[in-house]
Amino acid sequence: MTSPWQNVPMPASVARLPRNSAGRPVPANVAWYESDDDGSILVDHDPQLGGHITCVCAQGRGTPRFGEQCPVRQRQYMLQRQCGLCTETIAPSAQMAFVGETNAQYFIEPPLHQLCAAYALQVCPVLHATGDRIEVALTPSYTLAEDRITAVSTDGTLRHRAFPLGSPAASLLGVLNFYLAIPDTPERHAAPSWLARHAPTRLPPTTP
């Protein structure tokens, strides 16, 4: 995982993404900010979700803030089994990848095509730096939970609690932030060894 990102073959679906000022493709789940954004957290409400964090950012407009997810797109990709890097749907028969800390019980980043995961592991500076502390969890399916903000401490720290997806009590007890993906019977690999031995070289078929 040491090649300069410009030398890593880019999947066609990734090449269509907006770029940052350095020319890097920006993952689809990343939040974008414009110059007049004051950093306020926006909360909306509807009968189905209850209170939920919303976002008015648009891909390619403003400046991407790597490491921060757009909550609206994150929830969409989790619900619709869309790749968090390229946005294309992951086929129902395909084994997808989640990338995160070793032995994670859940993931806050959306699922990835295995090819997109391999690309991200090679070009993302943060993933480069973590090495064996990052794992690839392969799974054909996952269960969702809700990450909700339930309180704010006196120093401004947000307190979170996980609820089952669609829990009637959840919308009464907290504001929906992100969905959490819990892989079903995941096959876990240390990221460097998976990349060296198992990573695919072409994109699996996608659904319409």
Short mmCIF file of C-alpha atoms in Angstrom, two decimals:
data_model
loop_
_atom_site.label_atom_id
_atom_site.label_comp_id
_atom_site.label_asym_id
_atom_site.label_seq_id
_atom_site.Cartn_x
_atom_site.Cartn_y
_atom_site.Cartn_z
CA MET A 1 0.00 0.00 0.00
CA THR A 2 2.81 2.43 -0.87
CA SER A 3 2.17 3.42 -4.52
CA PRO A 4 1.47 7.11 -5.27
CA TRP A 5 -2.24 7.43 -5.90
CA GLN A 6 -1.72 8.64 -9.48
CA ASN A 7 -0.15 5.29 -10.37
CA VAL A 8 -3.04 3.16 -9.10
CA PRO A 9 -5.47 2.05 -11.83
CA MET A 10 -8.77 3.84 -11.24
CA PRO A 11 -12.08 1.99 -11.70
CA ALA A 12 -14.23 3.65 -14.37
CA SER A 13 -17.02 4.25 -11.86
CA VAL A 14 -14.58 6.10 -9.58
CA ALA A 15 -13.18 8.17 -12.46
CA ARG A 16 -16.62 9.77 -12.87
CA LEU A 17 -16.58 11.22 -9.34
CA PRO A 18 -15.92 14.92 -8.62
CA ARG A 19 -12.28 15.74 -7.80
CA ASN A 20 -10.64 17.88 -5.16
CA SER A 21 -8.12 20.61 -5.96
CA ALA A 22 -5.30 18.04 -6.15
CA GLY A 23 -7.22 15.96 -8.68
CA ARG A 24 -8.14 13.14 -6.31
CA PRO A 25 -11.58 11.59 -6.79
CA VAL A 26 -13.75 12.34 -3.76
CA PRO A 27 -15.67 9.36 -2.27
CA ALA A 28 -19.40 9.78 -2.75
CA ASN A 29 -20.20 9.72 0.98
CA VAL A 30 -17.85 12.62 1.80
CA ALA A 31 -19.46 15.92 2.86
CA TRP A 32 -18.79 19.10 0.83
CA TYR A 33 -18.73 22.58 2.36
CA GLU A 34 -19.09 26.01 0.81
CA SER A 35 -17.40 29.19 2.01
CA ASP A 36 -20.50 30.48 3.80
CA ASP A 37 -21.09 27.27 5.77
CA ASP A 38 -20.97 28.02 9.50
CA GLY A 39 -20.76 24.40 10.64
CA SER A 40 -24.25 24.32 12.14
CA ILE A 41 -25.93 20.93 12.59
CA LEU A 42 -29.24 20.93 10.72
CA VAL A 43 -32.12 18.90 12.15
CA ASP A 44 -35.31 18.06 10.26
CA HIS A 45 -38.35 16.00 11.27
CA ASP A 46 -40.74 13.67 9.54
CA PRO A 47 -43.21 10.99 10.72
CA GLN A 48 -41.06 8.09 9.56
CA LEU A 49 -37.62 9.06 10.86
CA GLY A 50 -38.57 11.46 13.63
CA GLY A 51 -35.82 14.00 14.22
CA HIS A 52 -32.87 13.47 11.90
CA ILE A 53 -29.67 15.25 10.95
CA THR A 54 -29.95 16.61 7.44
CA CYS A 55 -27.51 18.21 5.02
CA VAL A 56 -27.74 20.56 2.04
CA CYS A 57 -24.33 19.79 0.56
CA ALA A 58 -23.95 18.64 -3.03
CA GLN A 59 -21.18 16.52 -4.52
CA GLY A 60 -18.70 18.69 -6.40
CA ARG A 61 -19.93 21.99 -4.94
CA GLY A 62 -17.52 23.69 -2.58
CA THR A 63 -14.68 21.91 -0.79
CA PRO A 64 -14.75 18.25 0.26
CA ARG A 65 -14.05 17.54 3.91
CA PHE A 66 -12.38 14.14 3.96
CA GLY A 67 -13.19 12.18 7.08
CA GLU A 68 -16.71 13.63 7.36
CA GLN A 69 -19.74 11.95 5.82
CA CYS A 70 -22.86 13.58 4.42
CA PRO A 71 -25.53 12.02 6.70
CA VAL A 72 -28.17 12.09 3.96
CA ARG A 73 -26.05 10.23 1.42
CA GLN A 74 -24.65 7.88 4.08
CA ARG A 75 -28.14 6.75 5.05
CA GLN A 76 -29.21 6.44 1.42
CA TYR A 77 -26.22 4.25 0.51
CA MET A 78 -26.72 2.05 3.57
CA LEU A 79 -30.41 1.53 2.82
CA GLN A 80 -29.99 0.94 -0.90
CA ARG A 81 -26.81 -1.15 -0.84
CA GLN A 82 -24.91 1.46 -2.82
CA CYS A 83 -21.13 1.65 -2.84
CA GLY A 84 -19.93 4.45 -0.59
CA LEU A 85 -17.08 5.26 -2.98
CA CYS A 86 -18.58 5.13 -6.49
CA THR A 87 -22.37 5.17 -5.66
CA GLU A 88 -23.21 2.23 -7.94
CA THR A 89 -25.49 -0.46 -6.56
CA ILE A 90 -23.83 -3.63 -5.26
CA ALA A 91 -25.42 -6.69 -6.84
CA PRO A 92 -27.55 -8.84 -4.49
CA SER A 93 -25.38 -11.87 -5.23
CA ALA A 94 -22.06 -10.04 -4.69
CA GLN A 95 -19.91 -10.21 -1.60
CA MET A 96 -19.25 -6.63 -0.52
CA ALA A 97 -16.50 -5.14 1.61
CA PHE A 98 -16.57 -3.04 4.74
CA VAL A 99 -13.32 -1.33 5.71
CA GLY A 100 -12.67 -0.36 9.33
CA GLU A 101 -10.90 -1.15 12.56
CA THR A 102 -9.94 -4.73 13.39
CA ASN A 103 -12.81 -6.83 14.80
CA ALA A 104 -15.31 -3.99 14.45
CA GLN A 105 -18.81 -5.13 15.32
CA TYR A 106 -20.39 -2.49 13.11
CA PHE A 107 -19.35 -0.03 10.42
CA ILE A 108 -20.37 3.58 9.93
CA GLU A 109 -18.93 3.81 6.40
CA PRO A 110 -21.22 2.39 3.67
CA PRO A 111 -20.36 -0.90 1.94
CA LEU A 112 -17.96 -1.00 -0.99
CA HIS A 113 -17.52 -3.05 -4.12
CA GLN A 114 -14.43 -5.14 -3.50
CA LEU A 115 -12.63 -3.37 -6.35
CA CYS A 116 -13.51 0.01 -4.88
CA ALA A 117 -12.25 -1.16 -1.49
CA ALA A 118 -8.97 -2.25 -3.07
CA TYR A 119 -8.61 1.12 -4.77
CA ALA A 120 -9.36 3.03 -1.55
CA LEU A 121 -6.82 1.00 0.42
CA GLN A 122 -4.13 1.95 -2.07
CA VAL A 123 -4.84 5.66 -2.42
CA CYS A 124 -6.29 6.85 0.92
CA PRO A 125 -3.56 8.43 3.12
CA VAL A 126 -5.43 7.57 6.34
CA LEU A 127 -5.72 3.90 5.40
CA HIS A 128 -2.05 3.88 4.37
CA ALA A 129 -1.03 5.00 7.82
CA THR A 130 -3.05 2.42 9.75
CA GLY A 131 -1.74 -0.72 8.03
CA ASP A 132 -2.65 -3.92 9.92
CA ARG A 133 -4.99 -2.01 12.23
CA ILE A 134 -7.43 -1.77 9.31
CA GLU A 135 -9.45 -4.79 8.32
CA VAL A 136 -11.57 -5.78 5.34
CA ALA A 137 -14.79 -7.54 6.34
CA LEU A 138 -16.44 -9.40 3.45
CA THR A 139 -20.12 -10.26 3.65
CA PRO A 140 -23.06 -10.90 1.30
CA SER A 141 -25.46 -8.99 3.54
CA TYR A 142 -25.78 -6.83 6.62
CA THR A 143 -28.25 -5.63 9.22
CA LEU A 144 -28.80 -1.94 9.92
CA ALA A 145 -29.09 -0.12 13.23
CA GLU A 146 -29.70 3.54 13.96
CA ASP A 147 -27.12 5.82 15.55
CA ARG A 148 -29.10 8.53 17.34
CA ILE A 149 -27.99 11.56 19.34
CA THR A 150 -29.73 11.31 22.69
CA ALA A 151 -28.20 14.17 24.68
CA VAL A 152 -25.66 16.98 24.70
CA SER A 153 -23.33 17.28 27.68
CA THR A 154 -22.45 20.62 29.29
CA ASP A 155 -19.21 20.81 27.31
CA GLY A 156 -21.06 20.31 24.02
CA THR A 157 -20.20 16.62 23.57
CA LEU A 158 -22.90 14.68 21.76
CA ARG A 159 -24.06 11.46 23.38
CA HIS A 160 -25.05 8.62 21.08
CA ARG A 161 -27.07 5.45 21.41
CA ALA A 162 -27.69 2.62 18.93
CA PHE A 163 -31.25 1.44 18.25
CA PRO A 164 -32.63 -1.35 16.05
CA LEU A 165 -33.65 -0.07 12.62
CA GLY A 166 -37.23 1.20 12.69
CA SER A 167 -37.58 0.95 16.48
CA PRO A 168 -40.75 2.88 17.46
CA ALA A 169 -39.00 4.21 20.55
CA ALA A 170 -35.95 5.45 18.66
CA SER A 171 -37.61 8.49 17.10
CA LEU A 172 -38.84 9.56 20.55
CA LEU A 173 -35.50 9.17 22.32
CA GLY A 174 -33.00 10.68 19.92
CA VAL A 175 -32.14 12.42 16.67
CA LEU A 176 -31.06 10.10 13.84
CA ASN A 177 -27.49 10.69 12.75
CA PHE A 178 -26.13 7.72 10.76
CA TYR A 179 -27.06 4.14 10.05
CA LEU A 180 -24.73 1.44 11.38
CA ALA A 181 -24.05 -1.65 9.28
CA ILE A 182 -23.62 -4.97 11.12
CA PRO A 183 -22.16 -7.54 8.68
CA ASP A 184 -23.76 -10.99 8.61
CA THR A 185 -21.13 -13.71 9.28
CA PRO A 186 -18.23 -11.58 7.99
CA GLU A 187 -15.02 -13.04 6.59
CA ARG A 188 -12.31 -10.84 8.08
CA HIS A 189 -8.88 -10.06 6.63
CA ALA A 190 -6.08 -7.71 7.64
CA ALA A 191 -6.16 -5.04 4.94
CA PRO A 192 -2.57 -5.44 3.64
CA SER A 193 -2.83 -9.23 3.25
CA TRP A 194 -6.28 -9.02 1.62
CA LEU A 195 -5.01 -6.41 -0.80
CA ALA A 196 -1.94 -8.50 -1.67
CA ARG A 197 -3.69 -11.88 -2.04
CA HIS A 198 -7.41 -11.52 -2.64
CA ALA A 199 -8.32 -8.11 -4.06
CA PRO A 200 -10.20 -8.28 -7.40
CA THR A 201 -9.02 -6.61 -10.58
CA ARG A 202 -12.38 -5.83 -12.19
CA LEU A 203 -15.71 -4.44 -11.03
CA PRO A 204 -18.46 -6.99 -10.31
CA PRO A 205 -21.73 -6.59 -12.24
CA THR A 206 -24.14 -3.99 -10.86
CA THR A 207 -27.89 -4.01 -10.77
CA PRO A 208 -29.90 -1.52 -12.85
#
